Amino acid sequence: MYLITVLGNLLIILAVTSDPHLHTPMYFFLSILSLADIGFTSTTVPKMLVDTRSHSRVIYSNGCLTQMSFYMLFGCLDSLLLTVMAYDCFVAICHPLHYKVMMDPRRCGSLVVVSVVISLLVSQLHNSMVLQLTFFRSVAISHFFCNPSQLLSVACSDPFTDDLVMYFVGAMSGFLPISGVLFSYSRIVSSILSVSSPGGRWKAFSTCGSHLCVVCLFYGRGLGVYLSSAVSVSPRMGAVASVAYTVVTPMLNPFIYSLRNRDIKRAIGRLLRKV
């Protein structure tokens, strides 16, 4: 599944960059999302595969902190990019005549840069808070990677600090992006319902259909991970939910966009013929 994830997202990136017809804001954001998905999966899966082959389950503190840092970085970046793509859909449907002005290359680049900077700040702030916590010399985590929630649960410090860290990180990487997505789609739905012809409604909805599927998959899996860690007493269930979130979701994204998008299909076909 890891190879499928990497190859699928890499194929999307190559198709977008090689086809001039796809040099639009929507596909630009899609290529950045694919790059973030590769990083998100590569943060955890290669280490897990190496541990499985070597029958070793040890990770040192520096390695754990590094893995957690990149996990938070790419996870937050995924969430913010989905919000940016929702804004792109909102502008395309609700303000089509001003789309080229509102989503010019400079603004698109700025939105990506801001998303990366915010993700870096959230990741480093989370790491700085974790470094202030106290742990035993050797601890066991019931997970296949250094999951932030699992790591905070084995800390010896005041649990109030742990909860504060989780709530803050959750607000920055989850609540605010979800709020942006919900606002954009509330305006999109309102605009679609105002269209009189069924054909016009379907055309408007098809513009953001793939993105809506990816949003539901990403946040649905994320909610599943949160509920499994908060409600379930079985660490195994939490690990299974995390595998689905970190591996299955990034793997399905290229299929969702390629199967529902004729432009992507054509670009991938032309790319494969060249190869």
CSV table of C-alpha atoms in Angstrom, one decimal:
chain,number,residue,atom,x,y,z
A,1,MET,CA,0.0,0.0,0.0
A,2,TYR,CA,2.9,2.3,0.7
A,3,LEU,CA,4.2,1.9,-2.9
A,4,ILE,CA,0.8,2.5,-4.3
A,5,THR,CA,0.4,5.7,-2.2
A,6,VAL,CA,3.8,7.1,-3.3
A,7,LEU,CA,3.4,6.1,-7.0
A,8,GLY,CA,-0.2,7.3,-7.2
A,9,ASN,CA,0.6,10.7,-5.7
A,10,LEU,CA,3.8,11.0,-7.7
A,11,LEU,CA,1.8,10.3,-10.9
A,12,ILE,CA,-0.6,13.1,-10.0
A,13,ILE,CA,2.3,15.5,-9.5
A,14,LEU,CA,4.0,14.5,-12.8
A,15,ALA,CA,0.7,14.7,-14.7
A,16,VAL,CA,0.0,18.2,-13.4
A,17,THR,CA,3.5,19.6,-14.0
A,18,SER,CA,3.9,18.1,-17.5
A,19,ASP,CA,0.5,19.1,-18.9
A,20,PRO,CA,0.0,22.9,-19.6
A,21,HIS,CA,-3.8,22.4,-19.6
A,22,LEU,CA,-3.5,21.6,-15.9
A,23,HIS,CA,-1.6,24.7,-14.9
A,24,THR,CA,-4.6,26.1,-13.0
A,25,PRO,CA,-5.0,26.9,-9.3
A,26,MET,CA,-7.1,23.8,-8.6
A,27,TYR,CA,-4.5,21.4,-10.0
A,28,PHE,CA,-1.6,23.4,-8.5
A,29,PHE,CA,-3.1,22.8,-5.0
A,30,LEU,CA,-3.8,19.2,-5.9
A,31,SER,CA,-0.1,18.6,-6.7
A,32,ILE,CA,1.0,20.2,-3.5
A,33,LEU,CA,-1.6,18.1,-1.6
A,34,SER,CA,-0.1,14.9,-3.3
A,35,LEU,CA,3.4,16.0,-2.2
A,36,ALA,CA,2.1,16.5,1.3
A,37,ASP,CA,0.4,13.0,1.3
A,38,ILE,CA,3.7,11.4,0.2
A,39,GLY,CA,5.5,13.1,3.1
A,40,PHE,CA,2.7,12.3,5.6
A,41,THR,CA,2.8,8.5,4.7
A,42,SER,CA,6.6,8.4,4.5
A,43,THR,CA,6.9,9.8,8.0
A,44,THR,CA,5.6,6.6,9.6
A,45,VAL,CA,5.4,3.7,7.2
A,46,PRO,CA,9.1,3.2,6.2
A,47,LYS,CA,10.1,3.0,9.9
A,48,MET,CA,7.3,0.5,10.5
A,49,LEU,CA,8.4,-1.7,7.6
A,50,VAL,CA,12.0,-1.6,8.8
A,51,ASP,CA,11.0,-2.5,12.3
A,52,THR,CA,8.9,-5.4,11.0
A,53,ARG,CA,11.8,-6.8,8.9
A,54,SER,CA,14.4,-6.4,11.7
A,55,HIS,CA,12.0,-7.4,14.5
A,56,SER,CA,13.0,-4.3,16.4
A,57,ARG,CA,10.5,-2.0,18.1
A,58,VAL,CA,13.0,0.5,19.6
A,59,ILE,CA,13.1,4.2,18.7
A,60,TYR,CA,15.3,6.7,20.4
A,61,SER,CA,14.1,10.0,21.8
A,62,ASN,CA,15.6,12.1,19.0
A,63,GLY,CA,14.1,9.8,16.4
A,64,CYS,CA,10.8,9.9,18.1
A,65,LEU,CA,10.7,13.6,18.3
A,66,THR,CA,11.7,14.0,14.6
A,67,GLN,CA,9.1,11.5,13.5
A,68,MET,CA,6.4,13.3,15.6
A,69,SER,CA,7.5,16.7,14.2
A,70,PHE,CA,7.1,15.6,10.6
A,71,TYR,CA,3.9,13.8,11.4
A,72,MET,CA,2.4,17.0,12.8
A,73,LEU,CA,3.9,19.1,9.9
A,74,PHE,CA,2.4,17.1,7.1
A,75,GLY,CA,-0.8,16.3,8.9
A,76,CYS,CA,-1.5,20.0,9.6
A,77,LEU,CA,-0.4,20.9,6.0
A,78,ASP,CA,-2.9,18.3,4.6
A,79,SER,CA,-5.7,19.9,6.6
A,80,LEU,CA,-4.8,23.5,5.6
A,81,LEU,CA,-4.4,22.6,1.9
A,82,LEU,CA,-7.9,21.0,1.9
A,83,THR,CA,-9.2,24.3,3.4
A,84,VAL,CA,-7.4,26.3,0.7
A,85,MET,CA,-8.9,24.0,-2.0
A,86,ALA,CA,-12.3,24.5,-0.5
A,87,TYR,CA,-11.8,28.3,-0.8
A,88,ASP,CA,-10.7,27.7,-4.4
A,89,CYS,CA,-14.0,25.8,-5.1
A,90,PHE,CA,-15.9,28.6,-3.4
A,91,VAL,CA,-14.4,31.3,-5.6
A,92,ALA,CA,-14.9,29.2,-8.8
A,93,ILE,CA,-18.6,28.6,-8.1
A,94,CYS,CA,-19.7,31.8,-6.2
A,95,HIS,CA,-17.4,34.3,-8.0
A,96,PRO,CA,-16.7,32.8,-11.5
A,97,LEU,CA,-16.2,36.2,-13.2
A,98,HIS,CA,-13.6,37.3,-10.7
A,99,TYR,CA,-11.9,33.9,-10.4
A,100,LYS,CA,-8.7,34.7,-12.4
A,101,VAL,CA,-8.2,37.9,-10.4
A,102,MET,CA,-8.9,36.4,-7.0
A,103,MET,CA,-6.9,33.2,-7.7
A,104,ASP,CA,-3.9,34.6,-9.6
A,105,PRO,CA,-0.6,32.7,-9.4
A,106,ARG,CA,0.8,35.1,-6.7
A,107,ARG,CA,-2.1,34.6,-4.4
A,108,CYS,CA,-2.1,30.8,-4.9
A,109,GLY,CA,1.6,30.7,-4.0
A,110,SER,CA,1.0,32.9,-1.0
A,111,LEU,CA,-1.8,30.6,0.2
A,112,VAL,CA,0.6,27.6,0.0
A,113,VAL,CA,3.4,29.4,1.7
A,114,VAL,CA,1.2,30.5,4.5
A,115,SER,CA,-0.1,26.9,5.0
A,116,VAL,CA,3.5,25.6,5.2
A,117,VAL,CA,4.5,28.3,7.7
A,118,ILE,CA,1.5,27.7,9.9
A,119,SER,CA,2.2,23.9,9.8
A,120,LEU,CA,5.8,24.5,10.7
A,121,LEU,CA,4.8,26.7,13.6
A,122,VAL,CA,2.3,24.2,14.9
A,123,SER,CA,4.8,21.4,14.6
A,124,GLN,CA,7.6,23.2,16.4
A,125,LEU,CA,5.3,24.6,19.1
A,126,HIS,CA,4.1,21.1,19.7
A,127,ASN,CA,7.7,19.8,19.9
A,128,SER,CA,8.7,22.6,22.3
A,129,MET,CA,5.9,21.7,24.6
A,130,VAL,CA,6.7,18.0,24.5
A,131,LEU,CA,10.3,18.8,25.4
A,132,GLN,CA,9.1,20.4,28.6
A,133,LEU,CA,7.5,17.2,29.7
A,134,THR,CA,9.1,14.6,31.9
A,135,PHE,CA,9.3,10.9,30.9
A,136,PHE,CA,10.8,7.8,32.3
A,137,ARG,CA,14.1,6.6,30.8
A,138,SER,CA,12.4,3.8,28.9
A,139,VAL,CA,8.7,3.8,28.0
A,140,ALA,CA,6.5,1.6,25.8
A,141,ILE,CA,3.9,3.1,23.5
A,142,SER,CA,1.1,0.9,22.2
A,143,HIS,CA,1.4,2.1,18.6
A,144,PHE,CA,3.4,1.6,15.4
A,145,PHE,CA,4.9,5.2,15.5
A,146,CYS,CA,5.4,8.0,17.9
A,147,ASN,CA,1.7,9.1,18.1
A,148,PRO,CA,1.5,12.5,19.9
A,149,SER,CA,-1.5,11.5,22.0
A,150,GLN,CA,0.1,8.2,23.0
A,151,LEU,CA,3.4,10.0,23.9
A,152,LEU,CA,1.6,12.6,26.0
A,153,SER,CA,-0.3,9.8,27.8
A,154,VAL,CA,2.9,8.3,29.2
A,155,ALA,CA,4.4,11.6,30.4
A,156,CYS,CA,5.0,12.0,34.1
A,157,SER,CA,4.1,15.7,34.1
A,158,ASP,CA,0.8,17.4,35.1
A,159,PRO,CA,-2.0,16.0,32.9
A,160,PHE,CA,-3.4,19.5,32.6
A,161,THR,CA,-0.4,20.5,30.5
A,162,ASP,CA,-1.0,17.4,28.3
A,163,ASP,CA,-4.6,18.3,27.7
A,164,LEU,CA,-3.7,21.9,27.0
A,165,VAL,CA,-1.2,20.8,24.3
A,166,MET,CA,-3.7,18.5,22.6
A,167,TYR,CA,-6.5,21.0,22.6
A,168,PHE,CA,-4.3,23.8,21.2
A,169,VAL,CA,-2.8,21.5,18.5
A,170,GLY,CA,-6.3,20.2,17.7
A,171,ALA,CA,-7.7,23.7,17.3
A,172,MET,CA,-4.8,24.8,15.0
A,173,SER,CA,-4.7,21.7,12.8
A,174,GLY,CA,-8.3,20.6,12.9
A,175,PHE,CA,-11.0,22.9,14.2
A,176,LEU,CA,-9.9,26.1,12.3
A,177,PRO,CA,-9.4,24.3,8.9
A,178,ILE,CA,-12.7,22.4,9.3
A,179,SER,CA,-14.5,25.7,10.1
A,180,GLY,CA,-13.0,27.2,6.9
A,181,VAL,CA,-14.2,24.1,4.9
A,182,LEU,CA,-17.7,24.3,6.4
A,183,PHE,CA,-18.0,28.0,5.7
A,184,SER,CA,-16.8,27.6,2.0
A,185,TYR,CA,-19.2,24.7,1.4
A,186,SER,CA,-22.1,26.4,3.1
A,187,ARG,CA,-21.7,29.3,0.6
A,188,ILE,CA,-21.2,26.8,-2.3
A,189,VAL,CA,-24.4,24.9,-1.4
A,190,SER,CA,-26.3,28.1,-1.2
A,191,SER,CA,-25.0,29.2,-4.6
A,192,ILE,CA,-25.8,25.8,-6.2
A,193,LEU,CA,-29.4,25.8,-4.9
A,194,SER,CA,-29.9,29.2,-6.5
A,195,VAL,CA,-29.2,27.7,-9.9
A,196,SER,CA,-32.5,27.0,-11.7
A,197,SER,CA,-31.5,24.3,-14.2
A,198,PRO,CA,-30.6,20.8,-13.0
A,199,GLY,CA,-27.8,20.7,-15.5
A,200,GLY,CA,-26.3,23.8,-14.1
A,201,ARG,CA,-26.5,22.5,-10.6
A,202,TRP,CA,-24.8,19.2,-11.6
A,203,LYS,CA,-22.0,21.1,-13.4
A,204,ALA,CA,-21.4,23.3,-10.4
A,205,PHE,CA,-21.4,20.4,-8.0
A,206,SER,CA,-19.0,18.3,-10.2
A,207,THR,CA,-16.5,21.2,-9.9
A,208,CYS,CA,-16.0,20.3,-6.2
A,209,GLY,CA,-17.2,16.7,-6.0
A,210,SER,CA,-13.8,15.1,-5.8
A,211,HIS,CA,-12.6,17.6,-3.2
A,212,LEU,CA,-15.7,17.0,-1.1
A,213,CYS,CA,-15.0,13.2,-1.2
A,214,VAL,CA,-11.4,13.7,-0.1
A,215,VAL,CA,-12.5,16.1,2.7
A,216,CYS,CA,-15.0,13.6,4.0
A,217,LEU,CA,-12.4,10.8,3.9
A,218,PHE,CA,-9.7,12.8,5.5
A,219,TYR,CA,-11.7,14.3,8.4
A,220,GLY,CA,-13.8,11.2,8.7
A,221,ARG,CA,-10.7,9.1,9.3
A,222,GLY,CA,-9.2,11.7,11.6
A,223,LEU,CA,-12.4,11.7,13.7
A,224,GLY,CA,-12.2,7.9,13.8
A,225,VAL,CA,-8.6,8.1,15.1
A,226,TYR,CA,-9.7,10.6,17.8
A,227,LEU,CA,-12.7,8.6,18.9
A,228,SER,CA,-10.8,5.3,18.9
A,229,SER,CA,-8.1,6.8,21.2
A,230,ALA,CA,-10.6,8.6,23.4
A,231,VAL,CA,-13.3,5.9,23.7
A,232,SER,CA,-11.8,2.5,23.0
A,233,VAL,CA,-9.8,0.8,25.7
A,234,SER,CA,-8.0,-1.3,23.2
A,235,PRO,CA,-4.7,0.1,21.9
A,236,ARG,CA,-4.9,-2.2,18.9
A,237,MET,CA,-8.1,-0.4,17.7
A,238,GLY,CA,-6.3,2.9,17.9
A,239,ALA,CA,-3.4,1.6,15.9
A,240,VAL,CA,-5.7,0.1,13.3
A,241,ALA,CA,-7.5,3.5,13.0
A,242,SER,CA,-4.2,5.3,12.7
A,243,VAL,CA,-3.1,2.9,9.9
A,244,ALA,CA,-6.2,3.7,7.9
A,245,TYR,CA,-5.7,7.4,8.5
A,246,THR,CA,-1.9,7.6,7.6
A,247,VAL,CA,-1.9,5.0,4.8
A,248,VAL,CA,-5.3,4.3,3.3
A,249,THR,CA,-6.5,8.0,3.1
A,250,PRO,CA,-3.4,9.2,1.1
A,251,MET,CA,-3.5,6.1,-1.1
A,252,LEU,CA,-7.2,6.7,-2.1
A,253,ASN,CA,-6.8,10.5,-2.9
A,254,PRO,CA,-5.1,9.9,-6.3
A,255,PHE,CA,-7.8,7.4,-7.3
A,256,ILE,CA,-10.6,9.8,-6.2
A,257,TYR,CA,-9.2,12.6,-8.3
A,258,SER,CA,-8.2,10.6,-11.3
A,259,LEU,CA,-11.4,8.5,-11.5
A,260,ARG,CA,-13.7,11.5,-11.2
A,261,ASN,CA,-11.7,13.9,-13.4
A,262,ARG,CA,-11.4,13.6,-17.2
A,263,ASP,CA,-8.5,16.2,-17.4
A,264,ILE,CA,-6.4,14.1,-14.9
A,265,LYS,CA,-7.2,10.9,-16.8
A,266,ARG,CA,-6.1,12.5,-20.1
A,267,ALA,CA,-3.0,14.0,-18.6
A,268,ILE,CA,-2.0,10.6,-17.0
A,269,GLY,CA,-2.7,8.8,-20.3
A,270,ARG,CA,-0.5,11.3,-22.2
A,271,LEU,CA,2.2,10.9,-19.6
A,272,LEU,CA,2.2,7.1,-19.7
A,273,ARG,CA,2.3,7.2,-23.5
A,274,LYS,CA,5.4,9.4,-23.3
A,275,VAL,CA,7.1,6.9,-20.9
